Amino acid sequence: MSTPMPSDRESATAAAGSPYLQIRDLTKRFGDFTALKDISLDVYEGEFVVFVGPSGCGKTTLLRAVAGLDIQSAGRIEQAGRDVSALPPAERDFGIVFQSYALFPNLTVRDNVGYGLRSRKTSKAQLTARVDELLHLVGLPDQGGKYPAQLSGGQQQRVALARAIATSPGLLLLDEPLSALDAKVRVHLRHEVKALQHQLGITTIMVTHDQEEALTMADRIVVMNAGIIEQVGTPGDIYSKPASPFVADFIGTMNFLTGTVAGQRSVRVAELELAAESANGLRAGQEVTVCVRPEDVVVGDIGPETPNAFEATIEDMEFLGSFWRARLVPRSADGQPFLADMSANLARRLDAGPGSALRVALPPDRIRVF
Amino acid sequence: MANHAVAVAAPVRPKVGREDWTMRGLILVIAAYLVVAIVLPLYAILSKSFENADGQFIGLANYAEYFATPALAYSIENSLTVTLISTVITVTLAFVYAYSLTRSCMPFKGLFKGLALIPILMPSLLPAIALVYMFGNQGFINELLFGESIYGPIGIVMGECFYVFPHALMILLIALSTSDARLYEAAQSLGAGRIRTFFTVTLPGVRYGLVSAFFVTFTLVITDFGVPKVIGGQYNVLATDVYKEVVGRQDFEMGAVVGMVLLIPAVLAFFADRIVTRKQVALLSARAVPYEPRPSGPFDTAMLGYCAVIGFILVFVLGVAAYASFVTFWPYNLELSLNNYQFDLMDGGGWASYGNSVEMAAWTAVVGTAVIFGGAYLVEKSKGFRAGRAAMQFLCMIPMAVPGLVLGLAYVFFFNAPGNPLGGLYHTMAILVICTVTHFYTVSHLTAVTALKQMDPEFEAVSASLKVPFYKTFWRVTVPVCTPAILDISMYLFVNAMTTVSAVVFLYSPDTALASVAVLNMDDAGDIAPAAAMGMMIVYTSAAVRVLHAVLTRGIARRSQAWRRR
């Protein structure tokens, strides 16, 4: 079991025909408060979609609407061609893992995993075989006789996952499944959950507030904010081509500089004129926000031909383990400070430190203009 | 995506699944039960108080007559006097007792906690009978009253203080044990002494508990009927007036009026208590550190001495009642015998009344626990149906505000009314069970709700996603997880059904006489020793049930140790 490569992810999206789950014009109101505004979204068969956003953005509300736990005020949800908009959870087809796991404390791991199987017309032998298979799948083959309280958080999470997929539902819903875990376990389980999902090919929606989790696990990310979808795209797209300043800020770290459009494919920030491909099509003189990620700022090895190069002074440096993050101020008048990352190795080579001068460049294709 | 946003989406009407219909139906069944068992009877007693003996509406004439009759109106003053005195004494005594148990390092805390529960095991008639043996005309320590008579306010106050002590204590124990050690550390580091800390940290921290204890005690005392019945003498209070008007003078309309008057303080105290209880919850944050008392020689000794005195009094009263039940003929023949236990030789119902009581208590425990826990589950775990659930929650709270005497009298008016299709229940065992379940509904309901709220709210969502019907999850998960609470509820119902007098005193028939009523009637007839003996039978039974409960609870704790955290 290995984590699928990015190429796999894209093909999963592209290969699918009509969407497995169609959400149309979904609105959810709680009294006067509108939690979801006119949400429309398609999820394809076998896809791993992650809803991400700050708390209160509506991501959990959307997931609960899909599950039928809190049915939307208006709008339509179709799953596998069936209109499930108004159906109670028991008449829909999904498995779910909650942040609390909601494992039945008085039942053993085996009984928890087999909980949904027992009521169906399965023989005892079939049930035992299926539970064994599931426990094996989640890597807990010898823990069947224990009670949830006797397991670690990570193990409980796997039991909850096994229980959710036991009945082979068409859709797997994960509500912040890793949030209750320690940082180390969380990183480890990210890969396991993703690998398991890939192996089973089950269409999966996960909710998280952790952008790193979204970037590492998702085939497609849905970035939400204040009840609307800001952007839908692959992790690569979301990171490198954020559709709005909100997305740019929420996913990763971003420098925001105020400027104006100078001409075709160029912007002016204070006294600097910068080539920027994404300024294409904007009216000259228009006020814009110019964005560039700290790791995209080129530091050192800058030749005379390098576009968008200028002198800057280091104001301050912050050590972040594997790299340094420097706060730079351009030499030009009213230079706006910005962040730039450099490897520990590079920082040593350039003898960078507070007060030292550097030559930096902002690659035109890495600049986003809003 | 933009092309979809053009059409305005139609509102969604969630489909109500078969499970939801089942749950709503069951909620309505239980709500209907509560309407019949509490709302309609209350309406019956209210309308009765506006009618004359012929059933014609006469407006406030009964009330006018009531307040114009000095003998009756005096009872209000009498009731308030003895109730306020008893309440202040009880809350003070219980506060110091609770303080000793929570804030000192004195030994034998478990023993003293157990001793404090003694009064719960008896009908309130019994401590009053014990007081008669101690301070009555032939009482063995009646010199301690310096010539004052125990029959009257003194006796009532003493009896009530004994009877309501555990109720006040339990509220104060909870209030005092949920305190934040960090506040005490802060006070200490700022140089506050023990006394200053007490007034600036301890008292403000338990103020809601104190107020709540005050109101609960007040309600229990003013509505209690057993103590003043036995020891009140010529000193009339509201509770005895209701009984006298109905049973003595057969004046049902005036009984209804006194009942309504008695309802007022109970309802006021109920709402006041609800308000403070709600505030109490918000007081303690999840990050509070529990306070651990530190040993302090003189203080611990003083607290131990105090608890020993109170504990001795509690045991002594019980001991007197037990002793009196075995003495052949007080005070002339002090030989011990079982003569007083030959109930079949006396009026009052005989041994059959004891059998009836046990039967009634068992039915109350079984039926009551099922209905109350089931009702609490449905209210807590069903979805949608807001109006229905809110109405149900309100119905569940009403019984707490209704004194037993008022409830019992209301049942007489409602079930005995000509033309009531439920009239067949009158004078049966069933009506006693219904009345007792209803009387003690609220506390049991709140116990069940607390237990249910502690369960993960997503259990139902998970089982729905796994296509497991709710009743299977109820049996396989909810009931096992809530077993301790279920046992608590059934024990509470059983013990209260054994000891209660007030509601059932209007409802029993010759065939369904109860032990607690037998105590009352034998005492009325002057057979005090047999009354004490029957009272002791109730104590033995209640105590046995408590022991059984403790054994069961411990057994379940051991068996479920594997999955219960801590």
CSV table of N, CA, C and O in Angstrom, one decimal, chain A residues 238-282:
chain,number,residue,atom,x,y,z
A,238,ILE,N,-5.0,24.5,-6.0
A,238,ILE,CA,-5.4,25.3,-4.9
A,238,ILE,C,-4.1,26.1,-4.4
A,238,ILE,O,-4.2,27.2,-4.1
A,239,TYR,N,-3.0,25.3,-4.3
A,239,TYR,CA,-1.9,25.9,-3.7
A,239,TYR,C,-1.2,26.9,-4.7
A,239,TYR,O,-0.9,28.1,-4.3
A,240,SER,N,-1.1,26.6,-5.9
A,240,SER,CA,-0.3,27.4,-6.8
A,240,SER,C,-1.2,28.4,-7.5
A,240,SER,O,-0.7,29.5,-8.0
A,241,LYS,N,-2.5,28.1,-7.7
A,241,LYS,CA,-3.4,29.1,-8.4
A,241,LYS,C,-4.6,29.4,-7.5
A,241,LYS,O,-5.7,29.1,-7.9
A,242,PRO,N,-4.4,30.0,-6.4
A,242,PRO,CA,-5.6,30.3,-5.5
A,242,PRO,C,-6.5,31.3,-6.3
A,242,PRO,O,-6.0,32.2,-6.9
A,243,ALA,N,-7.8,31.0,-6.1
A,243,ALA,CA,-8.8,31.8,-6.9
A,243,ALA,C,-9.1,33.1,-6.2
A,243,ALA,O,-9.7,34.0,-6.8
A,244,SER,N,-8.8,33.2,-4.9
A,244,SER,CA,-9.1,34.4,-4.2
A,244,SER,C,-8.1,34.7,-3.1
A,244,SER,O,-7.4,33.8,-2.7
A,245,PRO,N,-8.0,35.9,-2.6
A,245,PRO,CA,-7.1,36.2,-1.6
A,245,PRO,C,-7.4,35.3,-0.3
A,245,PRO,O,-6.5,34.9,0.4
A,246,PHE,N,-8.7,35.0,-0.1
A,246,PHE,CA,-9.0,34.1,1.1
A,246,PHE,C,-8.3,32.8,0.9
A,246,PHE,O,-7.6,32.3,1.9
A,247,VAL,N,-8.4,32.2,-0.2
A,247,VAL,CA,-7.8,30.9,-0.4
A,247,VAL,C,-6.3,31.0,-0.3
A,247,VAL,O,-5.6,30.2,0.3
A,248,ALA,N,-5.7,32.0,-0.9
A,248,ALA,CA,-4.3,32.3,-0.9
A,248,ALA,C,-3.8,32.4,0.5
A,248,ALA,O,-2.7,31.9,0.9
A,249,ASP,N,-4.6,33.0,1.4
A,249,ASP,CA,-4.2,33.2,2.8
A,249,ASP,C,-4.4,32.0,3.6
A,249,ASP,O,-3.6,31.6,4.4
A,250,PHE,N,-5.5,31.3,3.3
A,250,PHE,CA,-5.9,30.1,4.2
A,250,PHE,C,-5.0,28.9,3.9
A,250,PHE,O,-4.6,28.2,4.8
A,251,ILE,N,-4.7,28.7,2.6
A,251,ILE,CA,-3.8,27.5,2.3
A,251,ILE,C,-2.4,28.0,2.2
A,251,ILE,O,-2.1,28.9,1.3
A,252,GLY,N,-1.5,27.6,3.0
A,252,GLY,CA,-0.1,28.0,3.0
A,252,GLY,C,0.1,29.4,3.5
A,252,GLY,O,-0.8,30.0,4.1
A,253,THR,N,1.3,29.9,3.3
A,253,THR,CA,1.6,31.3,3.7
A,253,THR,C,1.7,32.2,2.5
A,253,THR,O,2.2,31.7,1.4
A,254,MET,N,1.2,33.4,2.6
A,254,MET,CA,1.2,34.3,1.4
A,254,MET,C,1.6,35.7,1.8
A,254,MET,O,1.2,36.2,2.8
A,255,ASN,N,2.4,36.3,0.9
A,255,ASN,CA,2.7,37.8,1.0
A,255,ASN,C,1.6,38.5,0.3
A,255,ASN,O,1.3,38.2,-0.9
A,256,PHE,N,1.0,39.5,0.9
A,256,PHE,CA,0.0,40.3,0.3
A,256,PHE,C,0.6,41.7,0.2
A,256,PHE,O,0.9,42.4,1.2
A,257,LEU,N,0.8,42.2,-1.1
A,257,LEU,CA,1.3,43.6,-1.3
A,257,LEU,C,0.3,44.4,-2.1
A,257,LEU,O,-0.3,43.8,-3.0
A,258,THR,N,0.1,45.6,-1.7
A,258,THR,CA,-0.8,46.4,-2.4
A,258,THR,C,-0.1,47.1,-3.6
A,258,THR,O,1.0,47.6,-3.4
A,259,GLY,N,-0.8,47.2,-4.7
A,259,GLY,CA,-0.2,47.8,-5.9
A,259,GLY,C,-1.2,48.2,-6.9
A,259,GLY,O,-2.4,48.2,-6.6
A,260,THR,N,-0.8,48.6,-8.1
A,260,THR,CA,-1.7,48.9,-9.2
A,260,THR,C,-1.2,48.2,-10.4
A,260,THR,O,-0.1,47.8,-10.5
A,261,VAL,N,-2.2,48.1,-11.4
A,261,VAL,CA,-1.8,47.4,-12.6
A,261,VAL,C,-1.0,48.5,-13.4
A,261,VAL,O,-1.5,49.6,-13.6
A,262,ALA,N,0.2,48.1,-13.9
A,262,ALA,CA,1.0,49.0,-14.6
A,262,ALA,C,0.8,48.9,-16.2
A,262,ALA,O,0.8,49.9,-16.9
A,263,GLY,N,0.5,47.8,-16.6
A,263,GLY,CA,0.3,47.6,-18.1
A,263,GLY,C,0.0,46.1,-18.3
A,263,GLY,O,-0.4,45.4,-17.4
A,264,GLN,N,0.1,45.7,-19.6
A,264,GLN,CA,-0.1,44.3,-20.0
A,264,GLN,C,0.9,43.5,-19.2
A,264,GLN,O,2.1,43.8,-19.2
A,265,ARG,N,0.4,42.5,-18.4
A,265,ARG,CA,1.3,41.6,-17.7
A,265,ARG,C,2.3,42.3,-16.8
A,265,ARG,O,3.4,41.8,-16.7
A,266,SER,N,1.9,43.4,-16.2
A,266,SER,CA,2.9,44.0,-15.2
A,266,SER,C,2.1,44.8,-14.2
A,266,SER,O,1.0,45.4,-14.5
A,267,VAL,N,2.7,44.8,-13.0
A,267,VAL,CA,2.1,45.5,-11.9
A,267,VAL,C,3.1,46.4,-11.2
A,267,VAL,O,4.3,46.2,-11.4
A,268,ARG,N,2.7,47.5,-10.5
A,268,ARG,CA,3.6,48.3,-9.8
A,268,ARG,C,3.3,48.2,-8.3
A,268,ARG,O,2.2,48.4,-7.9
A,269,VAL,N,4.4,47.9,-7.6
A,269,VAL,CA,4.3,47.9,-6.1
A,269,VAL,C,5.2,48.9,-5.6
A,269,VAL,O,6.5,48.8,-5.8
A,270,ALA,N,4.7,50.0,-5.0
A,270,ALA,CA,5.6,51.1,-4.6
A,270,ALA,C,6.4,51.6,-5.8
A,270,ALA,O,5.8,51.9,-6.9
A,271,GLU,N,7.7,51.6,-5.8
A,271,GLU,CA,8.5,52.0,-6.9
A,271,GLU,C,8.9,50.9,-7.9
A,271,GLU,O,9.5,51.2,-8.9
A,272,LEU,N,8.6,49.7,-7.5
A,272,LEU,CA,9.0,48.6,-8.3
A,272,LEU,C,7.9,48.2,-9.4
A,272,LEU,O,6.8,48.2,-9.0
A,273,GLU,N,8.4,48.0,-10.6
A,273,GLU,CA,7.5,47.5,-11.6
A,273,GLU,C,7.8,46.1,-11.8
A,273,GLU,O,9.0,45.7,-12.0
A,274,LEU,N,6.8,45.2,-11.6
A,274,LEU,CA,7.0,43.7,-11.7
A,274,LEU,C,6.3,43.1,-12.8
A,274,LEU,O,5.1,43.4,-13.0
A,275,ALA,N,6.9,42.3,-13.5
A,275,ALA,CA,6.2,41.5,-14.6
A,275,ALA,C,5.4,40.4,-13.8
A,275,ALA,O,5.9,39.8,-12.9
A,276,ALA,N,4.1,40.3,-14.2
A,276,ALA,CA,3.2,39.3,-13.6
A,276,ALA,C,2.3,38.8,-14.6
A,276,ALA,O,1.5,39.5,-15.1
A,277,GLU,N,2.4,37.5,-14.9
A,277,GLU,CA,1.6,36.9,-15.9
A,277,GLU,C,0.1,37.0,-15.6
A,277,GLU,O,-0.8,37.2,-16.5
A,278,SER,N,-0.3,36.9,-14.3
A,278,SER,CA,-1.7,36.8,-14.0
A,278,SER,C,-2.4,38.2,-14.0
A,278,SER,O,-3.5,38.3,-13.8
A,279,ALA,N,-1.6,39.3,-14.3
A,279,ALA,CA,-2.2,40.6,-14.4
A,279,ALA,C,-2.8,40.8,-15.8
A,279,ALA,O,-3.5,41.8,-16.0
A,280,ASN,N,-2.7,39.8,-16.6
A,280,ASN,CA,-3.2,39.9,-18.0
A,280,ASN,C,-4.7,40.1,-17.9
A,280,ASN,O,-5.4,39.4,-17.2
A,281,GLY,N,-5.2,41.1,-18.7
A,281,GLY,CA,-6.6,41.3,-18.8
A,281,GLY,C,-7.2,42.3,-17.8
A,281,GLY,O,-8.3,42.6,-17.8
A,282,LEU,N,-6.3,42.8,-16.9
A,282,LEU,CA,-6.8,43.8,-15.9
A,282,LEU,C,-6.6,45.2,-16.5
A,282,LEU,O,-5.6,45.4,-17.3
